[in-house]
PDB file of C-alpha atoms and ligand atoms in Angstrom:
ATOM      1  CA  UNK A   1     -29.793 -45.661 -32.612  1.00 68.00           C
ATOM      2  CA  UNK A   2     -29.535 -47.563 -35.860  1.00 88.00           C
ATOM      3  CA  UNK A   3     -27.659 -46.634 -39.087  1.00 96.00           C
ATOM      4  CA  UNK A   4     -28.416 -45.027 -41.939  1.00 98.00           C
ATOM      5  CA  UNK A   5     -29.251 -47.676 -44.886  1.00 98.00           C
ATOM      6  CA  UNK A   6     -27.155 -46.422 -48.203  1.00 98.00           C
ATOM      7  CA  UNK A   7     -29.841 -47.917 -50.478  1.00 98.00           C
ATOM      8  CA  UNK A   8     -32.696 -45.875 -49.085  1.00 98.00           C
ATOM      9  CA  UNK A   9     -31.653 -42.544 -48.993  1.00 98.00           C
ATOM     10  CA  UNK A  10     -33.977 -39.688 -49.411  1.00 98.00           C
ATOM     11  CA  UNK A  11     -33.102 -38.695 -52.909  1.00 98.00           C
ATOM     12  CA  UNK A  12     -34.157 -34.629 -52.204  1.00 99.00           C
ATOM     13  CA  UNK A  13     -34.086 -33.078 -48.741  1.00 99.00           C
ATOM     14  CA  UNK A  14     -35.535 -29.894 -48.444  1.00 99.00           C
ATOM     15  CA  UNK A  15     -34.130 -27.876 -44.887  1.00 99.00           C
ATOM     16  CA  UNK A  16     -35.892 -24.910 -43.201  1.00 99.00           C
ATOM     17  CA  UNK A  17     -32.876 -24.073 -41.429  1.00 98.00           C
ATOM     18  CA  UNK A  18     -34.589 -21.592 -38.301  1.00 98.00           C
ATOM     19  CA  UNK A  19     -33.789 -20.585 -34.893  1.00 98.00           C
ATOM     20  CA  UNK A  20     -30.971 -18.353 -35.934  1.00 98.00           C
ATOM     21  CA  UNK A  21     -32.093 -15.174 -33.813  1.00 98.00           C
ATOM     22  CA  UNK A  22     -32.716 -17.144 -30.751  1.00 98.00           C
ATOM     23  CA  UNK A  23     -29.525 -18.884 -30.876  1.00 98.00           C
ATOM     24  CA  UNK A  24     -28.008 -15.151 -30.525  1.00 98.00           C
ATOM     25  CA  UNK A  25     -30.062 -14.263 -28.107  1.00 98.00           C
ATOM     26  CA  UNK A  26     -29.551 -16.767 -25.408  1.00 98.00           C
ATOM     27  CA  UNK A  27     -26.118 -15.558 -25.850  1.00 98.00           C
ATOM     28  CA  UNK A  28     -27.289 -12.002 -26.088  1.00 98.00           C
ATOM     29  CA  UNK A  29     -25.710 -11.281 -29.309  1.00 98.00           C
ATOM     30  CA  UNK A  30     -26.999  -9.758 -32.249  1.00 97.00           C
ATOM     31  CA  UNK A  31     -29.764 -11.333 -34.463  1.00 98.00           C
ATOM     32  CA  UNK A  32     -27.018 -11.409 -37.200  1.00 98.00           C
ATOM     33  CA  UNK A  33     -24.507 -13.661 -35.453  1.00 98.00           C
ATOM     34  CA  UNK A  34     -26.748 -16.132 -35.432  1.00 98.00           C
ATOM     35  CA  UNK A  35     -26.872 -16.184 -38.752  1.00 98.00           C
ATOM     36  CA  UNK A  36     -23.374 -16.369 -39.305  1.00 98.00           C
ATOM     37  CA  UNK A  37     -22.649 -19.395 -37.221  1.00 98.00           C
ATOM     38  CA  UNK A  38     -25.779 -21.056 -38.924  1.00 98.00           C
ATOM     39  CA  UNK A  39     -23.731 -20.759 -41.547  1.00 98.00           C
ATOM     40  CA  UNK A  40     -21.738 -23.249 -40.168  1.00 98.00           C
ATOM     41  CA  UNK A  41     -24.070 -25.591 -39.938  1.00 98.00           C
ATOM     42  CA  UNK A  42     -25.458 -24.857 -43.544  1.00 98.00           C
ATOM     43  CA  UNK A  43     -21.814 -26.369 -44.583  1.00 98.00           C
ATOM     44  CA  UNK A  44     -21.382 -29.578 -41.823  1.00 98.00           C
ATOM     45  CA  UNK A  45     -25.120 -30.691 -43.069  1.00 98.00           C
ATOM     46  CA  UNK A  46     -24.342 -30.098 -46.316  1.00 98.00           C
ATOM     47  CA  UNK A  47     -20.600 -31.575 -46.448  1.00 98.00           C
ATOM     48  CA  UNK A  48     -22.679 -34.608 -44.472  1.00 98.00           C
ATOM     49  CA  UNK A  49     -25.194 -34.947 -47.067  1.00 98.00           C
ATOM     50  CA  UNK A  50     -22.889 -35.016 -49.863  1.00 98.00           C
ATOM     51  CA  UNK A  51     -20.435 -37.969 -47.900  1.00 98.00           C
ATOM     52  CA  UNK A  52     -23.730 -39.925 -47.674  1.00 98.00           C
ATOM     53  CA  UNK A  53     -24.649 -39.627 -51.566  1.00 98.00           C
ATOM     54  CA  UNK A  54     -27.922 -37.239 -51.095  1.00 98.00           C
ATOM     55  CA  UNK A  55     -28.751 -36.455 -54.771  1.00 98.00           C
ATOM     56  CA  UNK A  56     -30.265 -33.085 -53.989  1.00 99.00           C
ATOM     57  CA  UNK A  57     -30.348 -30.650 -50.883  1.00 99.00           C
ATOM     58  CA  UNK A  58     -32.561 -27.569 -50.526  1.00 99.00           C
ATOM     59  CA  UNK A  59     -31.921 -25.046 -48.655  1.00 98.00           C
ATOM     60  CA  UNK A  60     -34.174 -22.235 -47.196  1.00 98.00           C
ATOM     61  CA  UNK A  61     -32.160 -19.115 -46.512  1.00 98.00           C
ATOM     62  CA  UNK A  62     -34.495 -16.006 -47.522  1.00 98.00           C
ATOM     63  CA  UNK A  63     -38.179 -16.207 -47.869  1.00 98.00           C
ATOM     64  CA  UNK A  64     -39.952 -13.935 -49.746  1.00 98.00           C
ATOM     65  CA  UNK A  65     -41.422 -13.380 -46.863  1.00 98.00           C
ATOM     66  CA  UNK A  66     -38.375 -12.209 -44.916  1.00 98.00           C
ATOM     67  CA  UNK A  67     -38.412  -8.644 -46.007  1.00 98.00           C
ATOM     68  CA  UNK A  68     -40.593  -7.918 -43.324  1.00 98.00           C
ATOM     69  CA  UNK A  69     -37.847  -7.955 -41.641  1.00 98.00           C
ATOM     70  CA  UNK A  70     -35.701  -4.862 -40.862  1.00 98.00           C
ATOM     71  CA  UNK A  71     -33.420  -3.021 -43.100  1.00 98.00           C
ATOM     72  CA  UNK A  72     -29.909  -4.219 -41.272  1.00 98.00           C
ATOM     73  CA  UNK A  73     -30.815  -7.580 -40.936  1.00 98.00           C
ATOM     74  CA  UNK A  74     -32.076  -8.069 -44.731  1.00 98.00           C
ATOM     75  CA  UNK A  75     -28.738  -6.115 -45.438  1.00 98.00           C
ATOM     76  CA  UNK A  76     -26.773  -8.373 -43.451  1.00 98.00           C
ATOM     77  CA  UNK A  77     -28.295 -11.716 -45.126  1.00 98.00           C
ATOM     78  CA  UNK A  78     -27.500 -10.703 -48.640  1.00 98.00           C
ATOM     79  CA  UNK A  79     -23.964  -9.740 -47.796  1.00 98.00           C
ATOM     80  CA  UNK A  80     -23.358 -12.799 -46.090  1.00 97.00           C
ATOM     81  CA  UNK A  81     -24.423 -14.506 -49.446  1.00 97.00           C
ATOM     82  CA  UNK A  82     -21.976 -12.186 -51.489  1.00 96.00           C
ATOM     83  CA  UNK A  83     -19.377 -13.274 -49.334  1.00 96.00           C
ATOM     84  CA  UNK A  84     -20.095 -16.602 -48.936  1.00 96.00           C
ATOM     85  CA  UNK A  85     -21.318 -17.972 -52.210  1.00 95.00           C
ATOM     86  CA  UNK A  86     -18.211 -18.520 -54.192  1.00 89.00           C
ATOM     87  CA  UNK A  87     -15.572 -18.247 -51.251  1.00 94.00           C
ATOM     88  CA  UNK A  88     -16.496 -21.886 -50.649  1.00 96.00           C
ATOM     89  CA  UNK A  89     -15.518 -22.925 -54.151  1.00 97.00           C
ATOM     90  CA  UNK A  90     -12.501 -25.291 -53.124  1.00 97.00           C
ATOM     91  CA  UNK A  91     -15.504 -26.769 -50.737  1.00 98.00           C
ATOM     92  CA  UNK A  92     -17.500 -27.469 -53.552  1.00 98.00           C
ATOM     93  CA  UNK A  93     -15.266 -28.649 -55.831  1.00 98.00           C
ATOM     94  CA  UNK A  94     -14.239 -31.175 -52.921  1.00 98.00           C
ATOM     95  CA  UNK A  95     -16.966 -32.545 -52.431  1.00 98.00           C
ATOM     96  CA  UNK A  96     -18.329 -32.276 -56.076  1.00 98.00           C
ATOM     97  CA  UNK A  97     -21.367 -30.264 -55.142  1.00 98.00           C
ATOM     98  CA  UNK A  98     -23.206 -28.327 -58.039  1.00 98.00           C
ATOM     99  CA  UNK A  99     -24.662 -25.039 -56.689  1.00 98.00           C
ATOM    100  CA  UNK A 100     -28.159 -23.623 -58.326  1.00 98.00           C
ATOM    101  CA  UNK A 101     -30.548 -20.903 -57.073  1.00 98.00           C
ATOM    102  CA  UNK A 102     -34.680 -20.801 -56.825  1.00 98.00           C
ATOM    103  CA  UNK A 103     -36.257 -18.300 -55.928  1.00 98.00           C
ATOM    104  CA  UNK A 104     -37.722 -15.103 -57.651  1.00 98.00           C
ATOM    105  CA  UNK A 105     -34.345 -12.950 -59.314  1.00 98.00           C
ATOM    106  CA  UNK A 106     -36.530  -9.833 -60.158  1.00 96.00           C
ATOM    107  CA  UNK A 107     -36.251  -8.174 -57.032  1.00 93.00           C
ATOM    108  CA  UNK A 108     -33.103  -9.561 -55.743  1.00 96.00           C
ATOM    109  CA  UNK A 109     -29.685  -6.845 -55.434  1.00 96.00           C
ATOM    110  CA  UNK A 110     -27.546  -7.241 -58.725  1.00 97.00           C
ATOM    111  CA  UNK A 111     -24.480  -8.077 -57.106  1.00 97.00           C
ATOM    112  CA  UNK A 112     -26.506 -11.597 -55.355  1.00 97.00           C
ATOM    113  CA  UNK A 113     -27.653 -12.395 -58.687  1.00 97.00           C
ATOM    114  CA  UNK A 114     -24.092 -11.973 -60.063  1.00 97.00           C
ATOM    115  CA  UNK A 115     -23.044 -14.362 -57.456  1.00 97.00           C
ATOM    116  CA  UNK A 116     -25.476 -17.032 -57.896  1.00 98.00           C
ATOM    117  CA  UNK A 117     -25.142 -17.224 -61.588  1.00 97.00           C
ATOM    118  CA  UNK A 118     -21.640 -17.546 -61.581  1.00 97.00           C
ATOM    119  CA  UNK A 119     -21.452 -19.627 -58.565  1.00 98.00           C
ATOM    120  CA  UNK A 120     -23.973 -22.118 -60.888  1.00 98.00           C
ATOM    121  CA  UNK A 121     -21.574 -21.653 -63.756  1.00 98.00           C
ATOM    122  CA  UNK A 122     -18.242 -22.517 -61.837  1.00 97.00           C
ATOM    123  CA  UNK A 123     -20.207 -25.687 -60.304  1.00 98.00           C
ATOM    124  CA  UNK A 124     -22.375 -26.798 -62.995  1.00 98.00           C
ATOM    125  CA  UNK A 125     -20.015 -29.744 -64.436  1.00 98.00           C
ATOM    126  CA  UNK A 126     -20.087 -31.434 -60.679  1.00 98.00           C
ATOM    127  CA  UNK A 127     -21.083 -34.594 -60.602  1.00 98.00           C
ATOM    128  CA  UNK A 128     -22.101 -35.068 -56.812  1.00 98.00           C
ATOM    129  CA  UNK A 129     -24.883 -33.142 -54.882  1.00 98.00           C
ATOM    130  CA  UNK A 130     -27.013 -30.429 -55.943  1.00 98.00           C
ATOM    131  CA  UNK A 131     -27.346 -28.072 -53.509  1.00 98.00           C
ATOM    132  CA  UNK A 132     -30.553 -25.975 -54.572  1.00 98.00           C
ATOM    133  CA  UNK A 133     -30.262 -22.362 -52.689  1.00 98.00           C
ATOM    134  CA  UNK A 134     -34.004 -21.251 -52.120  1.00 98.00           C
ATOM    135  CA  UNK A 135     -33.066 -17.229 -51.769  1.00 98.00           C
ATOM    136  CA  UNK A 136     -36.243 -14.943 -52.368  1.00 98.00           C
ATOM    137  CA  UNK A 137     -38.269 -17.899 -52.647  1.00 98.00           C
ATOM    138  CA  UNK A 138     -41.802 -18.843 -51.662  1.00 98.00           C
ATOM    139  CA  UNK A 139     -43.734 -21.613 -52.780  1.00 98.00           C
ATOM    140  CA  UNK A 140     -46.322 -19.064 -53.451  1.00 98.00           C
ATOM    141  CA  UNK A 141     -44.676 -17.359 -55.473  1.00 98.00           C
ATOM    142  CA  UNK A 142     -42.999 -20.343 -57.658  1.00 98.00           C
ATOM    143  CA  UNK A 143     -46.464 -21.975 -58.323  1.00 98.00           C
ATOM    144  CA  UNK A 144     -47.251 -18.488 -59.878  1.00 98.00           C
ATOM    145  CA  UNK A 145     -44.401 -17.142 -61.985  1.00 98.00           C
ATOM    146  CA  UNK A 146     -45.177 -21.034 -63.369  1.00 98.00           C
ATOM    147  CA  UNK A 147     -48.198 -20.513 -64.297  1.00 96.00           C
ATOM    148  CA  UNK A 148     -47.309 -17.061 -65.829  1.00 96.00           C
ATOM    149  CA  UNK A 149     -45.095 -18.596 -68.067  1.00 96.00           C
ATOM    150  CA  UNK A 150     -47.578 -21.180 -69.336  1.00 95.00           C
ATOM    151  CA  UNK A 151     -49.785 -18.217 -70.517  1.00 93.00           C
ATOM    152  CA  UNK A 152     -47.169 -16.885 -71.903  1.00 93.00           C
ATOM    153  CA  UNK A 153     -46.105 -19.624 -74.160  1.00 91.00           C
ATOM    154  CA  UNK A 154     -50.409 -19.901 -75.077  1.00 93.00           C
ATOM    155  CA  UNK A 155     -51.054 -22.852 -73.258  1.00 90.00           C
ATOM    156  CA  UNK A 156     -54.536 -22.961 -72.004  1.00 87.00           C
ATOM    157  CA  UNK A 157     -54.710 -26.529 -70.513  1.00 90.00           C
ATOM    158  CA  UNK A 158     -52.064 -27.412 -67.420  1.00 93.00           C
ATOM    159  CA  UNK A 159     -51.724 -30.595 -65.753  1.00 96.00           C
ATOM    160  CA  UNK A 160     -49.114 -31.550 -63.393  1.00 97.00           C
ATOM    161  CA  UNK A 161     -46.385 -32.499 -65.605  1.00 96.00           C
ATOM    162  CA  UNK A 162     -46.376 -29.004 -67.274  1.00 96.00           C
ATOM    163  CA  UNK A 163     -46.401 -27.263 -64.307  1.00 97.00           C
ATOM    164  CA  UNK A 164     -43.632 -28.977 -62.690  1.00 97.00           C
ATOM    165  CA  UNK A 165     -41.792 -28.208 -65.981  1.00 97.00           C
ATOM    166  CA  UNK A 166     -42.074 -24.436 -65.398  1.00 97.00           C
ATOM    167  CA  UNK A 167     -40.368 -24.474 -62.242  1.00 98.00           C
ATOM    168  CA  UNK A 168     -36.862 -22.421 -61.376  1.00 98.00           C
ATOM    169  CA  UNK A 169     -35.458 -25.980 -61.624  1.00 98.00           C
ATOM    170  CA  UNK A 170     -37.537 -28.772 -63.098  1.00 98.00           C
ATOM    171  CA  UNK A 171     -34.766 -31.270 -62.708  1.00 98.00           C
ATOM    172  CA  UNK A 172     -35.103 -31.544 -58.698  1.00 98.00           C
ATOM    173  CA  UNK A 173     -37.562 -33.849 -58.066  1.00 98.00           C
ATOM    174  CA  UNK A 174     -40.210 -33.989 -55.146  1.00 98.00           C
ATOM    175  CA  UNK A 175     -38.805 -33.653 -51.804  1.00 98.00           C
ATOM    176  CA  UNK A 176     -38.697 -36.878 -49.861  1.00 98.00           C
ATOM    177  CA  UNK A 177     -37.463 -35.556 -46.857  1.00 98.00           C
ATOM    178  CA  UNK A 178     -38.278 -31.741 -45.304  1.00 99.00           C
ATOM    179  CA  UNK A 179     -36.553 -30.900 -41.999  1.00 99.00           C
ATOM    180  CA  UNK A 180     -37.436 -27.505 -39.912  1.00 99.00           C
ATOM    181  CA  UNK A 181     -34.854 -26.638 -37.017  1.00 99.00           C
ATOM    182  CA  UNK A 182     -35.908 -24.691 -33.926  1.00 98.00           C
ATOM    183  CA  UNK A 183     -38.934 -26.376 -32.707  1.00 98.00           C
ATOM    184  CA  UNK A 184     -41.359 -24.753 -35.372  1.00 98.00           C
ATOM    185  CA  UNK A 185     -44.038 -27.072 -36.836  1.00 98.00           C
ATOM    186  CA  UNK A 186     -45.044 -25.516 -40.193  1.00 98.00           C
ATOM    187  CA  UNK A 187     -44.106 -24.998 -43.782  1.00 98.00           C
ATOM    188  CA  UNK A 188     -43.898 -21.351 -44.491  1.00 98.00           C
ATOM    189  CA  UNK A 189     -44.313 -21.633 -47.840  1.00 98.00           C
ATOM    190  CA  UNK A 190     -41.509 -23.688 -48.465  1.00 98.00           C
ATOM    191  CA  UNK A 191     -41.982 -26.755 -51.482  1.00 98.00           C
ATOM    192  CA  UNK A 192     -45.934 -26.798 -50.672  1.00 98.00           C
ATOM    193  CA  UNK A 193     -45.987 -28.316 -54.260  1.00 98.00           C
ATOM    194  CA  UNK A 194     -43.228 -30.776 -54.084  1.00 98.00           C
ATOM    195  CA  UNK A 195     -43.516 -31.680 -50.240  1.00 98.00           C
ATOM    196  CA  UNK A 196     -47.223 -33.288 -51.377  1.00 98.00           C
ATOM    197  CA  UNK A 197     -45.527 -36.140 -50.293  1.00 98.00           C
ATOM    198  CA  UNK A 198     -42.752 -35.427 -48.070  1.00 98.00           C
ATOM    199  CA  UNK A 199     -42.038 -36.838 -44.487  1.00 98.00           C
ATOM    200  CA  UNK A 200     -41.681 -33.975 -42.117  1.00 98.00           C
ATOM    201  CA  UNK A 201     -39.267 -33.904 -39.477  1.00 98.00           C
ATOM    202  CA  UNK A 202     -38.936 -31.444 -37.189  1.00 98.00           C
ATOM    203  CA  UNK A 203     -36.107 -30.865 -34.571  1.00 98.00           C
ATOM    204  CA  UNK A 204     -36.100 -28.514 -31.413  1.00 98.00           C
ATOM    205  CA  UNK A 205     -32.510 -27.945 -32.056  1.00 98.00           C
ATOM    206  CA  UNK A 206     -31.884 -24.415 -33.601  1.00 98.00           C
ATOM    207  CA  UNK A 207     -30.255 -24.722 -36.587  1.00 98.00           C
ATOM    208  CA  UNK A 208     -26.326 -22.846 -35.531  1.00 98.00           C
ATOM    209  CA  UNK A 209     -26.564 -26.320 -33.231  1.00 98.00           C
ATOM    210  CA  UNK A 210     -27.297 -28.848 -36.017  1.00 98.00           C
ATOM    211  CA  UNK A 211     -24.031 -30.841 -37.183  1.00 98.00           C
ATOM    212  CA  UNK A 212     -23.799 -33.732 -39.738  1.00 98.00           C
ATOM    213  CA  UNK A 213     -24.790 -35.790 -36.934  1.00 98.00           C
ATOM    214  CA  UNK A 214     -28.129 -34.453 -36.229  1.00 98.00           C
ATOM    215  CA  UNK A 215     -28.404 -34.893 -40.353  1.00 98.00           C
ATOM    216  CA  UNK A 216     -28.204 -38.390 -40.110  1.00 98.00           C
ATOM    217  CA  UNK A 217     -30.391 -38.708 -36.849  1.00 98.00           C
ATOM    218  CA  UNK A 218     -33.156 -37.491 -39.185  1.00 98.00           C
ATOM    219  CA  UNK A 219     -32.609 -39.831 -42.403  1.00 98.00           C
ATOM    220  CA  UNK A 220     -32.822 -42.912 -39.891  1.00 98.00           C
ATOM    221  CA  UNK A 221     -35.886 -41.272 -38.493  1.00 98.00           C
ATOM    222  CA  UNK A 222     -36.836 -41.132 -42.243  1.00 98.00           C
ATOM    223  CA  UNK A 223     -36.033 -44.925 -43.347  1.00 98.00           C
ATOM    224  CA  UNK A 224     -37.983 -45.943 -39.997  1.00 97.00           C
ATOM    225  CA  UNK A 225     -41.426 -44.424 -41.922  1.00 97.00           C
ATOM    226  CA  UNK A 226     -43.976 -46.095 -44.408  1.00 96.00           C
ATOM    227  CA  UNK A 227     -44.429 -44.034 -47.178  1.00 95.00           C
ATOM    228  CA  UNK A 228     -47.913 -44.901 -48.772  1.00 94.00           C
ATOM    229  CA  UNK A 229     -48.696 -42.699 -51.446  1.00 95.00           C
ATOM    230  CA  UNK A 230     -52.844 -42.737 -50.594  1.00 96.00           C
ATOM    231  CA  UNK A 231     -52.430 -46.834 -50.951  1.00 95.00           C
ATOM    232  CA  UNK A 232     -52.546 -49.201 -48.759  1.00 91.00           C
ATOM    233  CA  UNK A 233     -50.643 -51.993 -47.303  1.00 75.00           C
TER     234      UNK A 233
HETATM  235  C1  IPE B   1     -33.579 -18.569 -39.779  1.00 64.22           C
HETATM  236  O1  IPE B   1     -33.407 -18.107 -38.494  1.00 64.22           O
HETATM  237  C2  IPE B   1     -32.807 -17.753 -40.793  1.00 64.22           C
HETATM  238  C3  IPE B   1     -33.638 -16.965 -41.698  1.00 64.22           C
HETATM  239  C4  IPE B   1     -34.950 -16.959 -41.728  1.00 64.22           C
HETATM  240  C5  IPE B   1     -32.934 -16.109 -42.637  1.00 64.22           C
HETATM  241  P1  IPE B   1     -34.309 -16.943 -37.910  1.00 64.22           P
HETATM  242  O2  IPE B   1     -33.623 -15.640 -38.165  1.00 64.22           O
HETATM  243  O3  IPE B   1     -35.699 -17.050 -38.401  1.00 64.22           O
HETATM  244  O4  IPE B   1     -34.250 -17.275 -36.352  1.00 64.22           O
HETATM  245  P2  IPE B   1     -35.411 -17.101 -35.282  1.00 64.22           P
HETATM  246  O5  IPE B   1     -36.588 -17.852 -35.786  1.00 64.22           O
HETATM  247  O6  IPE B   1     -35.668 -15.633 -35.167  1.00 64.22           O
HETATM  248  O7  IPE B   1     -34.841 -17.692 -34.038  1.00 64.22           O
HETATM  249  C1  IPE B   2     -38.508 -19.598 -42.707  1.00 64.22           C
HETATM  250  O1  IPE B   2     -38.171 -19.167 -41.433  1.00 64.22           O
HETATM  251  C2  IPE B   2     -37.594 -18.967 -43.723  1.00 64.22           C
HETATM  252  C3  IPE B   2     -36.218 -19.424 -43.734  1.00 64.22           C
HETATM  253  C4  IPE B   2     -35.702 -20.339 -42.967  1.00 64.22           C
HETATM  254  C5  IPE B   2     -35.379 -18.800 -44.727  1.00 64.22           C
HETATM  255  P1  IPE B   2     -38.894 -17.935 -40.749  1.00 64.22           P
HETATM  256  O2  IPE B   2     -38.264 -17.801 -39.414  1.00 64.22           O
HETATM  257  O3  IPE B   2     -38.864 -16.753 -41.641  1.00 64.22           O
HETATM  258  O4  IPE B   2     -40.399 -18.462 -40.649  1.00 64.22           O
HETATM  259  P2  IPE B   2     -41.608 -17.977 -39.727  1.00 64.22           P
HETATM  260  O5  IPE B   2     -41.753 -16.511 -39.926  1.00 64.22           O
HETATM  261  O6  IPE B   2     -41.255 -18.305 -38.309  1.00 64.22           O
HETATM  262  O7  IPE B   2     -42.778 -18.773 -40.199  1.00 64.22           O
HETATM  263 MG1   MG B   3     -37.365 -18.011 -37.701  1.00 64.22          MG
END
């Protein structure tokens, strides 16, 4: 295997992280313990990405899709945020990573949007990675509320720029790199808009497996592509 060149890094990596459930139930444990040692993973990949110098790191954790799911398990996911979120301050604060949230707030419980805002607050003079925590998000849905606020400020014409300017968080650019876990080959409404030129890589591993390791298997796999942009060589 080769190694990863520091002067070509993927400057934003977005990560379906997936396979939770079946992790647990190979081991015939709840649904929700998969999710709390994928968890573990969320924090190796993401301590990884920040050793390396990754700029920014997305990370799908609730779709806005997911509350199909049941009750408990939607329960479960949004406490493990509360938790979560701001316990791993000295982590961030180690490793210099800035914490900020898309996704849509309306219809999230108070006490997550307490957490995320003050988690952003408590991180936001960081200076390393950004780790961007897509939580109620669909791509969907963040083309849309974009395009709702346009109207509302009166504008009538939209190109991209002004889109892209309307997003949860304008400053994180396109996604160079977008990973799904778990053997799954599709997008599921994840960054549709700012994948338009992303290299997909996807990894039967389910995600409570992945370690920093598996992290940088995929950036080599990355800096082994030719990116073209439509032109040609
Ligand atoms: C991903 O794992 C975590 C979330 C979507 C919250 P899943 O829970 O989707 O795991 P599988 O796909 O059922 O194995
Ligand atoms: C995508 O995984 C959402 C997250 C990882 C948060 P899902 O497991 O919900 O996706 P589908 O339903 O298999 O497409
Ligand atoms: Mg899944």
């Amino acid at each position: 295997m080769g190694t990863i060149d520091p002067a070509r890094l993927p400057k934003h990596i977005g990560i379906i992280m997936d396979g939770n459930g079946r992790w647990a139930r190979m081991r015939n444990l709840q649904r929700t313990a998969g999710h709390k040692e994928g968890l573990k993973s969320a924090k190796a990949v993401i301590g990884r990405a920040a050793e390396l110098g990754i700029q920014y790191v997305t990370l799908f954790t609730f779709s806005t899709e997911n509350w199909r799911r049941s009750q408990d398990e939607v329960k479960f996911l949004f406490n493990l945020i509360n938790v979560y979120l701001r316990k791993e301050m000295d982590f961030y604060r180690k490793h210099k990573i800035r914490v900020i949230h898309t996704g849509n707030t309306e219809n999230l419980p108070e006490q997550v949007r307490k957490e995320l805002m003050s988690v952003r607050d408590d991180t936001a003079d960081f200076p390393g990675l950004t780790v961007n925590i897509a939580i109620n998000y669909g791509s969907r849905d963040q083309i849309l509320r974009a395009i709702s606020r346009l109207f509302e400020n009166g504008q009538k014409m939209v190109d991209e720029k002004t889109l892209r300017s309307c997003f949860d968080n304008p400053e994180v650019p396109d996604a160079d790199l977008v990973i799904r876990t778990a053997g799954e080959k599709r997008l599921s409404n994840f960054l549709l808009w700012e994948s338009a030129y992303a290299e997909l890589y996807f990894s039967e591993k389910l995600w409570p497996d992945w370690t920093g390791d598996d992290l940088d298997t995929a950036i080599i796999d990355y800096q082994g592509r030719t990116r073209r942009y439509g032109g040609a060589e």
